[in-house]
Amino acid sequence: MVERRLRQKVLSTSVRQQTFDTELLIKRIEELENQIRLSKDNDLNPINDLVQHLVQLNSLGGTRVYHRAIHALIYCLHRTFSSLIRQGRIHASPSECEDGESVKLVKNWLRDRYEEFIEGLFDLLYHQAEGSEQIGLDGLTILMSLVRNESEVMRSLRESREESSGKIDRKKYPNCGFESKTFKRLVKVLIQSSPQGQASVSNDVRAEFITRYFNFCDDIRYYFLKEAAQICRSHVSSSTELPNQKSKGKSLDTAEITLTELKNLTKNLLIYLGSLSTMPTETDELNQFWTGRPTAITTTHQKKRSIKSKSKPFKKVRVEADGSTGMFDDTSDSDETDEASQPVRQRDLDPLLSLRSHQKAFSECWLALLSLPLTELEIKKVLNILHSQVIPNMIDPKFLMDFLVDCVDSGGSIAILSLNALFILMSKHNLDYPAFYTRLYALLDRNVFHGRHRPRFFRMLEKFLSSTHLPVNIVASFLKRISRLCLFSPPGAIIASIPFCYNLIKRHPSCMSMLHRDDRTETLGVQEKDPFDEDEIDPMETDAIFSSLWELSSLRNHYLASISTLSKVFSESFDKPQYELEDFLDHTYNSLFQTELDRQIRKPPALSIFASSYKSTEVIKSMKTDDIVTQMWNI
């Protein structure tokens, strides 16, 4: 008990000491900032002390007691370096070559301190401890503010450099845009693992970046996609060299680190791309820019065209249908209107104002990600959003063909998930894939009817077989395969298969003969083999059209009353409308059992024996039973 009290006393004393140190540190930070601001001889040495304090606090692992000190420190350094950036004392200036050695040394020293400050902010993004979320968010806010300041200063320095040299190329360097190298480093931090081995930045930092910047600012999204694509391309070669490294006996630790980095890269980048919900679809939607809106570039071709329009000496008179020449019409504003109405060519636009440039960056980033080795779970995540979020925003979605064909060839649930995107490429983007229905037919097995993707597969199958121009052999093969699988399927799959087959026969009346074909054994007295070849992989060669759907007739004797009742639709006239397939897809054993429990019985079920009265029961009990079976059942 005494030891416990002593331990609590020591802990409380250490907490008070840390709090006291925090207060002293905050006062020290304020003093150093005042020294920098009030110094008449531009003494910048306190900056080094501030940066070293940040390094020391980061080494403590983001202890909660020092959060106030970290908050005060990073905003103090932010104010200091922002002022130095605006003064042009960190980045190169046009007159840098004319400066003395002392000025160059000071500028290089400031750059080193600035780099240390940026690295300290990057470390704050990885803090995962409870209560340290705000520190990471503050670090992200300061980094994005520095990105904006750097872009503004670098543009002004570049323009002054061009003016001093007399060479201004607006086509290569527009008057607005991203000029920050810090943002490129930030993208690497966001999608790659930290040097300390952490897989990613904190979830709060990631969510803040996606919501406030990535899904809101067009320039940030554009340059994020371009930089992420470049990082993925740099990892493609390293991922292909890993097996060679192991075979040559090189360090396995290096190979494992590279594999870990690849896994973290694909996992993190997929989160950002999957969260992207504001890809522009029209040029007018490009209206939010973090570093300022760029303007259209005036090229030499446009200048020559405008000079020609102003120096038109003669215009041929055109006679209208009513005989007037229009010579006395007011044409004072015609030249101005023609010049103003001339559209800016797509190649003369700044990339940030070009919808095609944004789509190109989006496409390149996705293709670079898909070229990396992905896990099965990541491939499924990609396939779930490919048809809705990726294909509509790509310039040429046919580049996805190799990835989708590989997914289809892999089989299983991945092949099922890839069918929808592949069919969209075929129907909307003129992709030629003749083996589509052969692959689809091969996927139709008992595993699909027992898997969790069965409802999605039936939805896609209804879409793929909806065309009335399909060959009847293909439709008959699918009908026969589904009806054959119903003999070994759970009730939920059978309930979905019966309406599906009904709709398919209704849509393709040529298959009606498969329902009403009589058994040849009864008509000819000769037992013949079913012409349907279930081992044939080509649906055009199965001869299913010459067979009969006797499997659907056998479902009338199913043990479940709902299935036996539903299957009777094939013995009736086909004058009913098509079923809404969505109403039958989500049935399971649990839902069917719950339906039977909730069903209200109007009449009591019939008994195979008559219910005995009370008197007859007493008589039976009084009777002596010598039958051993009766004695055993007398409980």
XYZ file of C-alpha atoms in Angstrom:
635
model
C 0.000 0.000 0.000
C 2.827 2.372 0.906
C 4.679 1.541 -2.307
C 1.551 2.242 -4.320
C 1.149 5.668 -2.722
C 4.805 6.453 -3.324
C 4.459 5.440 -6.995
C 1.387 7.671 -7.443
C 3.226 10.524 -5.750
C 6.197 10.135 -8.086
C 3.898 10.037 -11.129
C 2.011 13.147 -10.067
C 5.313 14.916 -9.421
C 6.582 13.985 -12.907
C 3.361 15.225 -14.529
C 3.624 18.531 -12.657
C 7.254 18.782 -13.715
C 6.333 18.160 -17.374
C 3.570 20.748 -17.166
C 6.017 23.203 -15.637
C 8.530 22.450 -18.425
C 5.788 22.992 -21.022
C 4.953 26.426 -19.640
C 8.626 27.375 -19.614
C 9.022 26.102 -23.177
C 6.052 28.143 -24.406
C 7.513 31.270 -22.807
C 10.867 30.482 -24.380
C 9.215 30.135 -27.804
C 7.565 33.538 -27.433
C 10.877 35.112 -26.428
C 12.691 33.657 -29.438
C 9.959 34.845 -31.814
C 10.164 38.354 -30.366
C 13.937 38.330 -30.814
C 13.543 37.487 -34.497
C 10.853 40.096 -35.051
C 12.498 42.941 -33.107
C 16.088 42.277 -34.118
C 17.609 45.270 -35.904
C 20.608 43.405 -37.282
C 18.480 40.561 -38.707
C 19.673 38.005 -36.179
C 18.300 34.656 -37.382
C 20.051 32.382 -34.899
C 16.877 31.918 -32.780
C 15.393 30.017 -35.746
C 17.877 27.220 -35.143
C 16.815 27.005 -31.486
C 13.148 26.794 -32.483
C 13.806 24.050 -35.032
C 15.840 22.054 -32.523
C 12.994 22.298 -30.021
C 10.666 20.809 -32.658
C 13.073 17.943 -33.318
C 13.300 17.171 -29.601
C 9.532 17.228 -29.103
C 9.029 14.918 -32.089
C 11.518 12.481 -30.598
C 9.256 12.162 -27.540
C 6.625 10.504 -29.737
C 3.948 13.182 -29.439
C 3.491 13.023 -25.659
C 0.153 14.561 -24.798
C 1.642 16.866 -22.152
C 3.692 18.683 -24.800
C 0.872 19.212 -27.296
C 0.433 22.860 -26.323
C 4.146 23.443 -26.747
C 4.185 21.730 -30.163
C 1.172 23.767 -31.254
C 2.813 27.046 -30.220
C 6.134 26.034 -31.764
C 4.928 25.034 -35.233
C 2.790 28.156 -35.628
C 5.699 30.311 -34.476
C 7.961 28.722 -37.089
C 5.189 29.036 -39.671
C 4.922 32.782 -39.144
C 8.689 33.162 -39.249
C 9.330 31.154 -42.404
C 6.286 32.586 -44.210
C 7.720 36.058 -43.686
C 11.131 34.934 -44.947
C 9.566 33.258 -47.993
C 7.679 36.415 -48.937
C 10.893 38.411 -48.568
C 12.631 36.062 -51.015
C 15.298 35.074 -48.504
C 14.902 31.309 -48.850
C 14.338 30.616 -52.543
C 16.627 31.676 -55.361
C 16.278 35.227 -56.709
C 17.331 36.755 -60.073
C 20.164 38.669 -58.424
C 21.490 35.691 -56.479
C 24.579 35.440 -58.656
C 25.401 39.061 -57.799
C 25.123 38.511 -54.045
C 28.168 38.161 -51.886
C 29.391 34.998 -50.278
C 27.937 35.974 -46.914
C 24.454 36.403 -48.379
C 24.677 33.025 -50.118
C 25.799 31.347 -46.918
C 22.882 32.830 -44.974
C 20.421 31.778 -47.674
C 21.768 28.224 -47.736
C 21.619 28.098 -43.945
C 17.984 29.250 -44.001
C 17.139 26.599 -46.583
C 18.591 23.903 -44.364
C 16.568 25.125 -41.377
C 13.468 25.308 -43.560
C 14.002 21.717 -44.687
C 14.298 20.612 -41.064
C 11.052 22.418 -40.265
C 9.282 20.687 -43.168
C 10.563 17.290 -42.026
C 9.307 18.022 -38.522
C 5.851 18.799 -39.903
C 5.886 15.542 -41.861
C 6.627 13.642 -38.652
C 3.577 15.211 -37.017
C 1.324 13.665 -39.673
C 2.157 10.159 -38.422
C 1.131 10.716 -34.793
C -1.402 7.980 -33.975
C -1.597 8.387 -30.199
C -4.927 9.200 -28.598
C -5.353 12.943 -28.183
C -2.736 13.858 -30.806
C -5.172 14.173 -33.721
C -5.187 17.968 -33.659
C -1.386 18.119 -33.863
C -1.430 16.217 -37.157
C -4.238 18.399 -38.518
C -2.292 21.548 -37.574
C 0.760 20.167 -39.345
C -1.247 19.517 -42.514
C -2.776 23.011 -42.417
C 0.654 24.640 -42.098
C 2.106 22.509 -44.895
C -0.677 23.473 -47.302
C -0.253 27.133 -46.342
C 3.464 26.895 -47.120
C 2.617 25.275 -50.463
C 0.527 28.317 -51.359
C 3.222 30.768 -50.214
C 5.936 28.945 -52.134
C 3.863 28.940 -55.321
C 3.189 32.666 -55.142
C 6.817 33.573 -54.452
C 8.260 31.197 -57.038
C 5.974 32.610 -59.721
C 7.010 36.174 -58.948
C 10.698 35.196 -58.899
C 10.361 33.409 -62.217
C 8.615 36.358 -63.842
C 11.262 38.793 -62.624
C 13.972 36.422 -63.882
C 12.320 36.288 -67.318
C 11.903 40.038 -67.459
C 15.557 40.591 -66.601
C 16.624 38.161 -69.337
C 14.076 39.464 -71.845
C 12.724 35.969 -72.612
C 9.149 35.339 -71.552
C 7.606 32.067 -72.681
C 4.005 32.066 -71.441
C 3.287 28.803 -73.192
C 5.853 27.012 -71.072
C 5.315 29.038 -67.910
C 1.799 30.414 -67.365
C 1.311 33.220 -64.882
C -0.323 30.916 -62.320
C 0.101 27.368 -61.199
C 1.823 25.023 -58.802
C 5.467 25.863 -58.157
C 5.949 24.094 -54.841
C 8.355 21.209 -54.321
C 6.985 20.782 -50.813
C 3.714 19.457 -52.232
C 5.530 16.681 -54.107
C 7.159 15.593 -50.875
C 3.788 15.805 -49.120
C 2.241 13.428 -51.662
C 4.991 10.889 -50.981
C 4.344 11.150 -47.257
C 0.593 10.682 -47.714
C 0.776 7.529 -49.824
C 3.996 5.895 -48.627
C 5.070 4.445 -45.314
C 7.186 6.444 -42.916
C 10.912 5.761 -42.373
C 10.002 4.587 -38.856
C 7.886 1.783 -40.327
C 4.411 3.279 -39.899
C 2.113 2.198 -42.702
C 0.414 5.548 -43.278
C -0.435 8.910 -41.813
C -3.162 9.122 -39.206
C -6.749 8.564 -40.305
C -7.734 12.092 -39.273
C -5.010 13.636 -41.425
C -6.018 11.496 -44.401
C -9.708 12.353 -44.013
C -8.897 16.060 -43.654
C -6.764 16.086 -46.794
C -9.399 14.225 -48.825
C -12.306 16.402 -47.691
C -10.719 19.830 -47.562
C -8.165 19.675 -50.376
C -8.266 16.576 -52.602
C -12.024 16.630 -53.235
C -12.295 20.419 -53.297
C -9.357 22.037 -55.132
C -8.830 21.204 -58.791
C -5.123 22.052 -58.857
C -4.361 19.959 -55.779
C -6.206 16.971 -57.255
C -4.423 17.367 -60.606
C -0.897 17.529 -59.203
C -1.616 14.825 -56.627
C -2.642 12.433 -59.412
C 0.408 13.288 -61.516
C 2.854 12.867 -58.642
C 1.187 9.642 -57.455
C 1.422 8.207 -60.981
C 5.116 9.077 -61.089
C 5.712 7.351 -57.743
C 3.898 4.218 -58.942
C 5.912 4.119 -62.160
C 9.139 4.370 -60.173
C 8.068 1.306 -58.146
C 7.114 -0.825 -61.157
C 10.728 -1.555 -62.095
C 11.687 -2.259 -58.485
C 8.802 -4.721 -58.089
C 9.933 -6.668 -61.162
C 13.519 -6.815 -59.903
C 12.634 -8.364 -56.528
C 12.660 -12.020 -57.705
C 16.057 -11.446 -59.354
C 17.421 -9.999 -56.132
C 16.413 -13.092 -54.188
C 17.791 -15.442 -56.816
C 21.146 -13.668 -56.877
C 21.464 -13.948 -53.110
C 21.116 -10.268 -52.268
C 19.868 -8.981 -48.964
C 16.445 -10.379 -48.147
C 15.816 -7.476 -45.753
C 15.985 -5.037 -48.653
C 13.527 -7.152 -50.632
C 11.145 -7.380 -47.683
C 11.315 -3.622 -47.111
C 10.558 -2.996 -50.765
C 7.624 -5.407 -50.678
C 6.299 -3.708 -47.553
C 6.600 -0.308 -49.199
C 4.732 -1.600 -52.238
C 1.919 -2.979 -50.092
C 1.584 0.295 -48.184
C 1.719 2.309 -51.409
C -1.072 0.376 -53.122
C -3.193 0.276 -49.971
C -2.918 4.017 -49.258
C -3.270 5.211 -52.848
C -6.349 3.052 -53.347
C -7.966 4.781 -50.358
C -7.399 8.223 -51.906
C -8.558 7.216 -55.384
C -11.581 5.397 -54.011
C -12.556 8.515 -52.030
C -12.342 10.787 -55.073
C -15.916 11.869 -55.786
C -15.510 15.266 -57.499
C -13.866 14.478 -60.820
C -15.004 17.192 -63.266
C -17.151 16.232 -66.226
C -17.331 19.695 -67.837
C -14.847 22.537 -68.213
C -17.063 24.905 -66.226
C -16.563 22.736 -63.152
C -12.853 23.671 -62.998
C -13.327 26.671 -60.720
C -11.600 25.941 -57.387
C -7.847 26.515 -57.178
C -5.643 26.548 -54.093
C -2.853 28.664 -55.640
C -4.909 30.948 -57.883
C -6.758 30.501 -61.139
C -4.488 30.301 -64.199
C -5.270 32.167 -67.408
C -5.268 31.111 -71.040
C -1.926 31.308 -72.826
C -1.637 33.659 -75.792
C 0.451 31.916 -78.416
C 2.165 33.285 -81.503
C -0.453 31.596 -83.697
C -3.245 33.474 -81.944
C -1.398 36.778 -82.300
C -0.953 36.277 -86.055
C -4.608 35.347 -86.402
C -5.702 38.498 -84.565
C -3.410 40.668 -86.739
C -4.893 39.160 -89.893
C -8.423 39.817 -88.686
C -7.598 43.475 -88.063
C -5.929 44.029 -91.452
C -8.647 42.678 -93.743
C -8.548 45.021 -96.796
C -11.603 43.804 -98.633
C -14.504 41.530 -97.947
C -16.480 40.015 -100.791
C -20.077 41.209 -100.877
C -22.569 38.401 -100.356
C -26.043 38.849 -101.891
C -28.874 37.618 -99.664
C -32.023 35.865 -100.850
C -34.043 39.073 -100.671
C -31.585 40.913 -102.950
C -29.947 42.987 -100.176
C -26.190 43.096 -99.874
C -26.000 44.266 -96.273
C -23.579 47.050 -97.228
C -25.423 49.652 -95.179
C -25.903 47.484 -92.070
C -24.226 48.508 -88.815
C -21.089 46.381 -88.533
C -19.149 48.457 -86.031
C -18.952 45.638 -83.480
C -18.571 42.767 -85.889
C -14.791 42.546 -85.686
C -14.842 42.740 -81.898
C -17.510 40.061 -81.743
C -15.615 37.753 -84.087
C -12.408 38.207 -82.134
C -14.108 37.670 -78.794
C -15.991 34.630 -80.017
C -12.839 32.871 -81.176
C -12.448 29.915 -78.813
C -9.126 29.216 -77.207
C -7.662 26.039 -78.606
C -7.401 23.095 -76.254
C -3.621 22.901 -76.579
C -3.302 26.625 -75.768
C -5.049 26.200 -72.412
C -3.233 25.812 -69.151
C -3.420 22.149 -68.049
C -5.376 23.176 -64.966
C -8.111 24.646 -67.197
C -8.250 21.697 -69.592
C -10.741 18.948 -68.815
C -8.783 16.526 -70.967
C -5.623 17.165 -68.931
C -7.449 16.299 -65.723
C -8.843 13.121 -67.283
C -5.393 12.216 -68.578
C -3.838 12.632 -65.119
C -6.664 10.543 -63.647
C -6.194 7.793 -66.242
C -2.418 7.665 -65.867
C -2.667 7.430 -62.087
C -5.126 4.527 -62.214
C -3.148 2.665 -64.881
C 0.052 3.143 -62.882
C -1.654 1.748 -59.778
C -3.039 -1.271 -61.647
C 0.428 -2.057 -62.998
C 1.635 -2.727 -59.433
C 1.090 -6.095 -57.699
C -2.249 -5.946 -55.873
C -3.700 -8.281 -53.289
C -6.974 -10.115 -53.894
C -8.817 -7.791 -51.521
C -7.457 -4.705 -53.307
C -8.449 -6.100 -56.705
C -11.992 -6.631 -55.442
C -12.110 -3.040 -54.164
C -10.969 -1.798 -57.566
C -13.538 -3.895 -59.430
C -16.357 -2.698 -57.166
C -15.816 0.951 -58.204
C -14.385 0.487 -61.684
C -17.659 0.741 -63.607
C -19.044 3.721 -61.671
C -16.073 5.892 -60.629
C -13.191 5.045 -62.954
C -14.413 4.263 -66.476
C -16.633 7.395 -66.852
C -13.658 9.683 -66.040
C -10.994 8.077 -68.232
C -9.949 9.336 -71.654
C -9.726 5.865 -73.186
C -11.082 3.130 -70.893
C -9.958 0.442 -73.332
C -6.540 0.575 -71.662
C -8.190 -1.380 -68.833
C -8.744 -4.369 -71.110
C -5.576 -6.251 -70.102
C -6.345 -5.860 -66.407
C -9.963 -6.976 -66.817
C -9.132 -9.943 -69.043
C -6.591 -11.144 -66.481
C -9.264 -10.848 -63.797
C -11.741 -12.859 -65.864
C -9.150 -15.557 -66.527
C -8.383 -15.846 -62.804
C -11.898 -17.177 -62.130
C -13.835 -17.118 -58.889
C -15.350 -14.020 -57.355
C -12.778 -11.751 -59.020
C -13.955 -12.898 -62.447
C -17.584 -12.259 -61.485
C -16.808 -8.728 -60.280
C -14.883 -7.902 -63.458
C -17.703 -8.848 -65.836
C -19.648 -5.614 -65.427
C -16.729 -3.339 -66.321
C -15.762 -5.563 -69.239
C -19.304 -5.500 -70.618
C -19.372 -1.672 -70.355
C -16.202 -1.497 -72.451
C -17.801 -3.777 -75.032
C -21.170 -2.022 -75.236
C -20.152 1.640 -74.853
C -16.516 1.827 -75.952
C -16.481 -0.625 -78.890
C -14.152 -3.132 -77.274
C -13.879 -6.332 -79.290
C -13.829 -9.381 -76.998
C -15.402 -12.335 -78.844
C -14.839 -14.790 -75.989
C -17.023 -12.848 -73.544
C -19.996 -15.230 -73.532
C -17.681 -18.231 -73.469
C -16.025 -16.872 -70.317
C -19.411 -16.028 -68.852
C -20.696 -19.536 -69.534
C -17.629 -21.056 -67.866
C -18.284 -19.028 -64.695
C -21.802 -20.427 -64.377
C -21.218 -23.304 -61.965
C -22.423 -24.479 -58.562
C -19.921 -22.212 -56.783
C -21.772 -19.153 -58.065
C -25.092 -20.439 -56.731
C -23.572 -21.001 -53.293
C -21.409 -17.842 -53.160
C -22.051 -14.427 -51.654
C -21.909 -12.728 -55.068
C -24.925 -14.663 -56.404
C -27.335 -11.652 -56.457
C -24.815 -9.506 -58.304
C -24.135 -12.286 -60.796
C -27.845 -12.666 -61.597
C -28.162 -8.900 -62.090
C -25.267 -8.865 -64.527
C -26.465 -12.033 -66.255
C -29.858 -10.468 -66.898
C -28.151 -7.431 -68.428
C -25.784 -9.498 -70.581
C -28.599 -11.692 -71.970
C -31.126 -8.883 -72.448
C -30.364 -8.346 -76.133
C -32.854 -9.965 -78.497
C -30.117 -10.265 -81.145
C -28.211 -12.971 -79.305
C -27.980 -16.352 -81.068
C -30.589 -18.780 -79.805
C -27.892 -21.385 -79.147
C -26.254 -19.136 -76.546
C -29.544 -18.386 -74.798
C -30.525 -22.067 -74.793
C -27.156 -23.049 -73.317
C -27.574 -20.634 -70.421
C -31.141 -21.802 -69.832
C -30.105 -25.435 -69.755
C -27.069 -24.803 -67.518
C -29.118 -22.811 -64.988
C -31.941 -25.351 -64.893
C -29.414 -28.175 -64.426
C -27.772 -26.316 -61.526
C -31.158 -25.893 -59.857
C -31.131 -29.612 -59.062
C -28.189 -29.113 -56.672
C -28.721 -25.530 -55.487
C -30.023 -24.063 -52.223
C -33.613 -22.756 -52.171
C -32.491 -19.117 -52.376
C -30.739 -19.738 -55.696
C -33.697 -21.708 -57.094
C -36.131 -18.924 -56.206
C -33.967 -16.498 -58.212
C -33.463 -18.934 -61.108
C -37.147 -19.602 -61.855
C -38.104 -15.945 -62.563
C -34.830 -15.482 -64.441
C -35.574 -18.418 -66.757
C -39.154 -17.247 -67.232
C -38.002 -13.759 -68.274
C -35.368 -15.221 -70.584
C -37.866 -17.492 -72.362
C -40.340 -14.622 -72.571
C -37.662 -12.461 -74.160
C -36.511 -15.215 -76.553
C -39.610 -17.137 -77.742
C -37.414 -19.397 -79.883
C -36.519 -21.290 -76.703
C -40.161 -22.112 -75.980
C -39.734 -25.504 -77.653
C -37.403 -26.574 -74.847
C -40.319 -26.357 -72.405
C -42.923 -28.240 -74.413
C -40.749 -30.903 -75.974
C -42.198 -34.335 -75.099
C -40.057 -37.122 -73.764
C -38.775 -39.146 -76.694
C -38.853 -42.288 -74.639
C -42.650 -42.152 -74.499
C -43.169 -41.242 -78.153
C -40.658 -43.545 -79.805
C -40.256 -46.205 -77.174
C -36.509 -45.839 -77.509
C -34.328 -44.514 -74.716
C -32.159 -41.740 -76.120
C -29.376 -39.712 -74.548
C -29.921 -36.053 -73.729
C -28.397 -34.095 -76.659
C -27.136 -31.425 -74.257
C -23.357 -31.700 -73.799
C -22.632 -30.292 -70.354
C -18.860 -30.710 -70.784
C -18.733 -28.387 -73.803
C -17.221 -24.981 -72.898
C -18.509 -23.160 -75.994
C -22.189 -22.200 -75.545
C -22.670 -22.271 -79.316
C -21.778 -25.977 -79.503
C -23.702 -27.516 -76.571
C -26.812 -28.498 -78.598
C -28.940 -27.281 -75.715
C -31.606 -26.045 -78.120
C -32.410 -29.684 -78.992
C -32.813 -30.666 -75.343
C -35.666 -30.049 -72.922
C -35.928 -28.207 -69.612
C -37.103 -31.231 -67.668
C -35.211 -29.927 -64.630
C -37.678 -27.057 -64.283
C -40.572 -29.521 -64.400
C -39.019 -31.564 -61.618
C -39.060 -28.495 -59.360
C -42.845 -28.890 -59.026
C -42.109 -31.669 -56.546
C -39.698 -29.609 -54.463
C -39.993 -29.950 -50.682
C -40.413 -26.185 -50.250
C -43.956 -25.094 -51.041
C -42.942 -21.680 -52.359
C -40.621 -23.240 -54.952
C -43.116 -25.885 -56.078
C -45.800 -23.220 -56.459
C -43.487 -20.833 -58.309
C -42.302 -23.508 -60.754
C -45.877 -24.129 -61.947
C -45.597 -20.947 -64.007
C -43.893 -22.958 -66.771
C -46.934 -25.215 -67.192
C -49.250 -22.252 -67.687
C -49.662 -19.946 -70.638
C -46.963 -17.274 -71.006
C -49.309 -14.311 -70.822
C -47.981 -12.904 -67.555
C -45.604 -9.934 -67.595
C -41.961 -10.443 -66.820
C -40.953 -10.786 -63.200
C -39.079 -8.068 -61.364
C -35.941 -10.062 -60.695
C -34.803 -7.779 -57.880
C -37.595 -9.142 -55.665
C -36.146 -12.672 -55.738
C -32.378 -12.160 -55.419
C -31.764 -11.732 -51.706
C -33.404 -14.875 -50.357
C -31.400 -17.074 -47.984
C -32.164 -19.947 -45.620
C -32.665 -17.427 -42.860
C -35.122 -15.284 -44.821
C -37.090 -18.316 -46.033
C -37.297 -19.740 -42.512
C -38.425 -16.382 -41.147
C -41.080 -16.173 -43.864
C -42.488 -19.543 -42.831
C -42.566 -18.475 -39.184
C -44.311 -15.200 -39.911
C -46.893 -16.740 -42.241
C -50.404 -16.773 -40.835
C -52.174 -20.155 -41.184
C -55.848 -19.743 -42.034
C -56.782 -23.402 -41.469
C -55.150 -25.875 -39.127
C -53.142 -28.496 -41.011
C -54.832 -31.834 -41.714
C -53.841 -34.742 -39.479
C -53.189 -38.278 -40.618
C -55.092 -39.644 -37.514
C -58.150 -38.438 -35.687
C -57.647 -36.488 -32.513
C -58.677 -38.540 -29.448
C -61.061 -37.286 -26.776
C -60.346 -37.173 -23.034
C -62.458 -40.277 -22.207
C -60.877 -42.420 -24.877
C -57.463 -41.383 -23.612
C -58.329 -42.529 -20.061
C -59.570 -45.848 -21.383
C -56.383 -46.379 -23.321
C -54.278 -45.578 -20.262
C -56.191 -48.115 -18.155
C -55.681 -50.851 -20.725
C -52.857 -53.265 -20.210
C -50.343 -53.124 -23.009
C -48.225 -56.145 -23.649
C -46.749 -54.755 -26.850
C -43.094 -53.899 -26.273
C -43.171 -51.111 -28.891
C -46.154 -49.496 -27.168
C -44.414 -49.699 -23.830
C -41.330 -48.018 -25.241
C -43.376 -45.131 -26.631
C -45.263 -44.662 -23.362
C -43.266 -41.730 -21.992
